[in-house]
Amino acid sequence: MASPEIEALTQALSRLPGLGPRSARRAVLHLLKKRETALEPLLSALGAVSQRLSTCQVCGNVDTLDPCAICADPRRDARALCVVEEVADLWALDRARLFPGKFHVLGGRLSALEGVRPEDLRIDSLVRRVSGGGVDEVVLAMNATLDGQTTAHYVAERLETYPVRITQLAHGLPVGGELDYLDEGTLAQALRARRPVA
Amino acid sequence: MASPEIEALTQALSRLPGLGPRSARRAVLHLLKKRETALEPLLSALGAVSQRLSTCQVCGNVDTLDPCAICADPRRDARALCVVEEVADLWALDRARLFPGKFHVLGGRLSALEGVRPEDLRIDSLVRRVSGGGVDEVVLAMNATLDGQTTAHYVAERLETYPVRITQLAHGLPVGGELDYLDEGTLAQALRARRPVA
C-alpha cells in the first residue's frame, strides 16, 4: 500500500549487499522519519558521488578524483606497487594503513570456469607501469583461492623480465587462529612456510 | 584515503538501521561498481521520495501523497479504525493485509520516563475523527509493553463517551511459540484470556 516512490526506494535499497527486503523497509522508515538528518544527507552524498565518480586511469581504483586520491598522494612510495583483484581489496588493505606504497587493481581474477582471460583484466596496464621504471617491488596480494593464486602466478610470469622484486602476501595462521579449527590447507601452508624462532 | 565525497556517502549509509561502518563500506563499493544498475536507481528513488514526502494530515502516516494512499483508498472500510503507535506498526499490519479498515498513527506512546504527554501524541486528532461520526470500531493496536498498554488505556478513556466499539489486539501465545520458552507474562495473559474449544 506504500506509494510507488517509496516502493521504488525500498527496492533500490534492498539490492544493496547486507540489506534484505525487511531491513530495507526499516531503513526506508528511518529515512522517512529522519528527513533532515538522514534522507537529505544521503541524497546529497549520493548525488555528489554520482556526479564525480570515475575509474582511476592509473590504478583502476574507483574514486571521485582521477587520478585517485592514492595515486595523487605524494607521500606514498611510488616504488612499491601492491596488486589486488578488486577495489574492495584495495580498500581493505588501505584501511589497515599497513602498505605505504601505491596500488594496482586488476578488476578480477583469471578463471577458466567464468571465462575470465588475461586480456579481461588490467594486466597490460600493470606491465606498462612496471616497464616504465621507477618500481622496485611488486607485492602480489591476490586472494588465497585457486583462481587468486593462478592469477598471481600469471602476473609474476608477465613481470619476470623486468628488474623488480616480486613478493606475495604470506600464507599461514590468521591472528587468533586456533589450530584445532583451521583447515588442512592453511595448516599445510603454515608448516611449509615455518620460520626459525628469533 | 577515500575521497571526501565517498567518505560522506559511507557515513550517511552507516547511520541507517541495520548497517554498520563495515557493511556501509561494502554497500558503497557495490554502488560504485554498479553505477547504472544500483547507484543511479537509488539516487533517483531517494530524490523522488525526498521531493514528495509528507505526513498524512488525516492519519499521520508518512507517504508521498497527502492524504496517504491508505486514507485515499475507497475500498477500505472507513468505519473501522486501527490505532497504532508508529508508522512502522502501520506498515507491519498493512503488510499482513489483515486489516481492511483505516489507520491512525499516534506518533509514539505515553511515557512518564521519557516525558511524553498526551498532547505530544496525535490523540486529539483521533478523538476528532471519531467524534465526527462514521466510525463503528476502534482497534487499539499498541505494543504489548507497559507504555503501550498505558497509552491504550488512556486512548480508550478518551473515546468512551462516543458510540464506538473499542477493541484491542489479543495477547497470548505467538504462532509457533513453545510454552517452555515463553515468559511468564505471556503465559499469564494466555491463560487469563483462554477460550472454550469450539
mmCIF file of N, CA, C and O in Angstrom, chain B residues 4-58:
data_model
loop_
_atom_site.group_PDB
_atom_site.id
_atom_site.type_symbol
_atom_site.label_atom_id
_atom_site.label_comp_id
_atom_site.label_asym_id
_atom_site.label_seq_id
_atom_site.Cartn_x
_atom_site.Cartn_y
_atom_site.Cartn_z
ATOM 1 N N PRO B 4 36.572 12.677 0.003
ATOM 2 C CA PRO B 4 35.570 13.159 0.963
ATOM 3 C C PRO B 4 34.143 12.805 0.558
ATOM 4 O O PRO B 4 33.324 12.502 1.411
ATOM 5 N N GLU B 5 33.856 12.823 -0.750
ATOM 6 C CA GLU B 5 32.502 12.503 -1.192
ATOM 7 C C GLU B 5 32.148 11.053 -0.851
ATOM 8 O O GLU B 5 31.048 10.760 -0.390
ATOM 9 N N ILE B 6 33.090 10.136 -1.093
ATOM 10 C CA ILE B 6 32.834 8.728 -0.814
ATOM 11 C C ILE B 6 32.745 8.502 0.689
ATOM 12 O O ILE B 6 31.907 7.746 1.176
ATOM 13 N N GLU B 7 33.603 9.201 1.444
ATOM 14 C CA GLU B 7 33.573 9.138 2.907
ATOM 15 C C GLU B 7 32.194 9.578 3.416
ATOM 16 O O GLU B 7 31.603 8.939 4.293
ATOM 17 N N ALA B 8 31.677 10.684 2.858
ATOM 18 C CA ALA B 8 30.386 11.213 3.303
ATOM 19 C C ALA B 8 29.266 10.225 2.998
ATOM 20 O O ALA B 8 28.345 10.042 3.804
ATOM 21 N N LEU B 9 29.348 9.573 1.846
ATOM 22 C CA LEU B 9 28.327 8.588 1.475
ATOM 23 C C LEU B 9 28.370 7.393 2.424
ATOM 24 O O LEU B 9 27.335 6.904 2.887
ATOM 25 N N THR B 10 29.593 6.943 2.738
ATOM 26 C CA THR B 10 29.734 5.824 3.676
ATOM 27 C C THR B 10 29.131 6.185 5.035
ATOM 28 O O THR B 10 28.417 5.401 5.646
ATOM 29 N N GLN B 11 29.427 7.394 5.492
ATOM 30 C CA GLN B 11 28.885 7.869 6.777
ATOM 31 C C GLN B 11 27.363 7.889 6.762
ATOM 32 O O GLN B 11 26.712 7.423 7.699
ATOM 33 N N ALA B 12 26.801 8.443 5.680
ATOM 34 C CA ALA B 12 25.344 8.570 5.603
ATOM 35 C C ALA B 12 24.688 7.193 5.601
ATOM 36 O O ALA B 12 23.665 6.984 6.255
ATOM 37 N N LEU B 13 25.290 6.236 4.881
ATOM 38 C CA LEU B 13 24.722 4.890 4.831
ATOM 39 C C LEU B 13 24.885 4.168 6.162
ATOM 40 O O LEU B 13 23.999 3.425 6.587
ATOM 41 N N SER B 14 26.009 4.402 6.843
ATOM 42 C CA SER B 14 26.270 3.651 8.078
ATOM 43 C C SER B 14 25.329 4.084 9.191
ATOM 44 O O SER B 14 25.230 3.420 10.207
ATOM 45 N N ARG B 15 24.625 5.201 9.007
ATOM 46 C CA ARG B 15 23.673 5.635 10.028
ATOM 47 C C ARG B 15 22.306 4.983 9.863
ATOM 48 O O ARG B 15 21.436 5.141 10.712
ATOM 49 N N LEU B 16 22.104 4.251 8.775
ATOM 50 C CA LEU B 16 20.833 3.539 8.605
ATOM 51 C C LEU B 16 20.773 2.368 9.579
ATOM 52 O O LEU B 16 21.792 1.745 9.847
ATOM 53 N N PRO B 17 19.576 2.058 10.075
ATOM 54 C CA PRO B 17 19.485 0.896 10.961
ATOM 55 C C PRO B 17 19.848 -0.363 10.187
ATOM 56 O O PRO B 17 19.478 -0.503 9.028
ATOM 57 N N GLY B 18 20.607 -1.237 10.782
ATOM 58 C CA GLY B 18 20.962 -2.494 10.142
ATOM 59 C C GLY B 18 22.268 -2.427 9.371
ATOM 60 O O GLY B 18 22.771 -3.443 8.915
ATOM 61 N N LEU B 19 22.813 -1.233 9.206
ATOM 62 C CA LEU B 19 24.108 -1.097 8.534
ATOM 63 C C LEU B 19 25.125 -0.484 9.503
ATOM 64 O O LEU B 19 24.856 0.560 10.090
ATOM 65 N N GLY B 20 26.253 -1.133 9.654
ATOM 66 C CA GLY B 20 27.341 -0.555 10.440
ATOM 67 C C GLY B 20 28.374 0.019 9.496
ATOM 68 O O GLY B 20 28.163 0.048 8.286
ATOM 69 N N PRO B 21 29.518 0.471 10.022
ATOM 70 C CA PRO B 21 30.556 1.043 9.163
ATOM 71 C C PRO B 21 31.046 0.056 8.105
ATOM 72 O O PRO B 21 31.277 0.404 6.960
ATOM 73 N N ARG B 22 31.172 -1.206 8.524
ATOM 74 C CA ARG B 22 31.716 -2.217 7.623
ATOM 75 C C ARG B 22 30.756 -2.515 6.471
ATOM 76 O O ARG B 22 31.147 -2.543 5.297
ATOM 77 N N SER B 23 29.499 -2.737 6.806
ATOM 78 C CA SER B 23 28.544 -3.074 5.741
ATOM 79 C C SER B 23 28.227 -1.839 4.897
ATOM 80 O O SER B 23 27.948 -1.955 3.704
ATOM 81 N N ALA B 24 28.317 -0.653 5.499
ATOM 82 C CA ALA B 24 28.120 0.565 4.711
ATOM 83 C C ALA B 24 29.212 0.662 3.651
ATOM 84 O O ALA B 24 28.966 1.026 2.502
ATOM 85 N N ARG B 25 30.433 0.327 4.032
ATOM 86 C CA ARG B 25 31.548 0.385 3.085
ATOM 87 C C ARG B 25 31.321 -0.609 1.934
ATOM 88 O O ARG B 25 31.571 -0.293 0.767
ATOM 89 N N ARG B 26 30.838 -1.794 2.296
ATOM 90 C CA ARG B 26 30.542 -2.792 1.257
ATOM 91 C C ARG B 26 29.452 -2.289 0.329
ATOM 92 O O ARG B 26 29.512 -2.466 -0.894
ATOM 93 N N ALA B 27 28.439 -1.661 0.930
ATOM 94 C CA ALA B 27 27.331 -1.132 0.126
ATOM 95 C C ALA B 27 27.833 -0.041 -0.815
ATOM 96 O O ALA B 27 27.447 0.018 -1.984
ATOM 97 N N VAL B 28 28.732 0.815 -0.306
ATOM 98 C CA VAL B 28 29.271 1.893 -1.144
ATOM 99 C C VAL B 28 30.050 1.304 -2.317
ATOM 100 O O VAL B 28 29.878 1.715 -3.467
ATOM 101 N N LEU B 29 30.860 0.306 -2.035
ATOM 102 C CA LEU B 29 31.626 -0.342 -3.109
ATOM 103 C C LEU B 29 30.701 -0.913 -4.166
ATOM 104 O O LEU B 29 30.959 -0.791 -5.372
ATOM 105 N N HIS B 30 29.634 -1.536 -3.695
ATOM 106 C CA HIS B 30 28.637 -2.081 -4.622
ATOM 107 C C HIS B 30 28.064 -0.960 -5.483
ATOM 108 O O HIS B 30 27.962 -1.091 -6.707
ATOM 109 N N LEU B 31 27.725 0.168 -4.838
ATOM 110 C CA LEU B 31 27.156 1.302 -5.579
ATOM 111 C C LEU B 31 28.157 1.839 -6.595
ATOM 112 O O LEU B 31 27.792 2.205 -7.716
ATOM 113 N N LEU B 32 29.435 1.890 -6.216
ATOM 114 C CA LEU B 32 30.451 2.429 -7.118
ATOM 115 C C LEU B 32 30.658 1.508 -8.312
ATOM 116 O O LEU B 32 30.846 1.963 -9.438
ATOM 117 N N LYS B 33 30.599 0.198 -8.033
ATOM 118 C CA LYS B 33 30.842 -0.747 -9.119
ATOM 119 C C LYS B 33 29.643 -0.849 -10.048
ATOM 120 O O LYS B 33 29.803 -0.994 -11.255
ATOM 121 N N LYS B 34 28.446 -0.828 -9.459
ATOM 122 C CA LYS B 34 27.227 -0.953 -10.272
ATOM 123 C C LYS B 34 26.583 0.418 -10.412
ATOM 124 O O LYS B 34 25.498 0.655 -9.884
ATOM 125 N N ARG B 35 27.253 1.292 -11.093
ATOM 126 C CA ARG B 35 26.767 2.658 -11.165
ATOM 127 C C ARG B 35 25.393 2.749 -11.827
ATOM 128 O O ARG B 35 24.473 3.359 -11.304
ATOM 129 N N GLU B 36 25.238 2.085 -12.982
ATOM 130 C CA GLU B 36 23.990 2.215 -13.737
ATOM 131 C C GLU B 36 22.831 1.471 -13.091
ATOM 132 O O GLU B 36 21.696 1.926 -13.136
ATOM 133 N N THR B 37 23.142 0.292 -12.497
ATOM 134 C CA THR B 37 22.040 -0.536 -12.004
ATOM 135 C C THR B 37 21.779 -0.357 -10.514
ATOM 136 O O THR B 37 20.755 -0.811 -10.013
ATOM 137 N N ALA B 38 22.696 0.272 -9.788
ATOM 138 C CA ALA B 38 22.470 0.409 -8.346
ATOM 139 C C ALA B 38 22.511 1.865 -7.903
ATOM 140 O O ALA B 38 21.573 2.359 -7.285
ATOM 141 N N LEU B 39 23.571 2.573 -8.248
ATOM 142 C CA LEU B 39 23.708 3.945 -7.751
ATOM 143 C C LEU B 39 22.644 4.868 -8.322
ATOM 144 O O LEU B 39 21.939 5.550 -7.571
ATOM 145 N N GLU B 40 22.489 4.871 -9.639
ATOM 146 C CA GLU B 40 21.546 5.813 -10.244
ATOM 147 C C GLU B 40 20.088 5.535 -9.838
ATOM 148 O O GLU B 40 19.359 6.473 -9.514
ATOM 149 N N PRO B 41 19.653 4.239 -9.833
ATOM 150 C CA PRO B 41 18.275 3.991 -9.376
ATOM 151 C C PRO B 41 18.039 4.446 -7.931
ATOM 152 O O PRO B 41 17.002 5.021 -7.620
ATOM 153 N N LEU B 42 19.034 4.193 -7.057
ATOM 154 C CA LEU B 42 18.871 4.603 -5.666
ATOM 155 C C LEU B 42 18.798 6.118 -5.558
ATOM 156 O O LEU B 42 17.974 6.677 -4.837
ATOM 157 N N LEU B 43 19.660 6.779 -6.318
ATOM 158 C CA LEU B 43 19.679 8.244 -6.297
ATOM 159 C C LEU B 43 18.336 8.810 -6.747
ATOM 160 O O LEU B 43 17.766 9.700 -6.097
ATOM 161 N N SER B 44 17.790 8.265 -7.843
ATOM 162 C CA SER B 44 16.548 8.858 -8.337
ATOM 163 C C SER B 44 15.368 8.487 -7.439
ATOM 164 O O SER B 44 14.453 9.294 -7.245
ATOM 165 N N ALA B 45 15.406 7.281 -6.837
ATOM 166 C CA ALA B 45 14.334 6.890 -5.923
ATOM 167 C C ALA B 45 14.337 7.794 -4.689
ATOM 168 O O ALA B 45 13.293 8.263 -4.236
ATOM 169 N N LEU B 46 15.529 8.050 -4.156
ATOM 170 C CA LEU B 46 15.654 8.935 -2.995
ATOM 171 C C LEU B 46 15.175 10.339 -3.336
ATOM 172 O O LEU B 46 14.476 10.982 -2.545
ATOM 173 N N GLY B 47 15.580 10.794 -4.511
ATOM 174 C CA GLY B 47 15.198 12.145 -4.928
ATOM 175 C C GLY B 47 13.686 12.282 -5.039
ATOM 176 O O GLY B 47 13.099 13.258 -4.560
ATOM 177 N N ALA B 48 13.040 11.251 -5.634
ATOM 178 C CA ALA B 48 11.587 11.294 -5.809
ATOM 179 C C ALA B 48 10.888 11.313 -4.463
ATOM 180 O O ALA B 48 9.946 12.083 -4.240
ATOM 181 N N VAL B 49 11.370 10.469 -3.535
ATOM 182 C CA VAL B 49 10.744 10.430 -2.214
ATOM 183 C C VAL B 49 10.965 11.752 -1.487
ATOM 184 O O VAL B 49 10.050 12.323 -0.890
ATOM 185 N N SER B 50 12.195 12.246 -1.555
ATOM 186 C CA SER B 50 12.522 13.487 -0.846
ATOM 187 C C SER B 50 11.635 14.632 -1.312
ATOM 188 O O SER B 50 11.204 15.470 -0.527
ATOM 189 N N GLN B 51 11.361 14.641 -2.628
ATOM 190 C CA GLN B 51 10.593 15.745 -3.175
ATOM 191 C C GLN B 51 9.131 15.723 -2.744
ATOM 192 O O GLN B 51 8.516 16.766 -2.548
ATOM 193 N N ARG B 52 8.586 14.510 -2.592
ATOM 194 C CA ARG B 52 7.137 14.420 -2.389
ATOM 195 C C ARG B 52 6.738 14.010 -0.988
ATOM 196 O O ARG B 52 5.551 13.888 -0.684
ATOM 197 N N LEU B 53 7.716 13.728 -0.119
ATOM 198 C CA LEU B 53 7.416 13.176 1.193
ATOM 199 C C LEU B 53 6.549 14.108 2.029
ATOM 200 O O LEU B 53 6.811 15.294 2.135
ATOM 201 N N SER B 54 5.493 13.549 2.652
ATOM 202 C CA SER B 54 4.734 14.372 3.589
ATOM 203 C C SER B 54 4.029 13.478 4.602
ATOM 204 O O SER B 54 3.910 12.273 4.429
ATOM 205 N N THR B 55 3.589 14.092 5.702
ATOM 206 C CA THR B 55 2.841 13.369 6.718
ATOM 207 C C THR B 55 1.359 13.527 6.415
ATOM 208 O O THR B 55 0.879 14.643 6.215
ATOM 209 N N CYS B 56 0.649 12.420 6.371
ATOM 210 C CA CYS B 56 -0.789 12.461 6.053
ATOM 211 C C CYS B 56 -1.525 13.259 7.126
ATOM 212 O O CYS B 56 -1.413 12.961 8.312
ATOM 213 N N GLN B 57 -2.261 14.272 6.703
ATOM 214 C CA GLN B 57 -2.975 15.125 7.651
ATOM 215 C C GLN B 57 -4.112 14.381 8.340
ATOM 216 O O GLN B 57 -4.556 14.766 9.412
ATOM 217 N N VAL B 58 -4.566 13.295 7.726
ATOM 218 C CA VAL B 58 -5.685 12.553 8.306
ATOM 219 C C VAL B 58 -5.199 11.570 9.364
ATOM 220 O O VAL B 58 -5.643 11.587 10.506
#
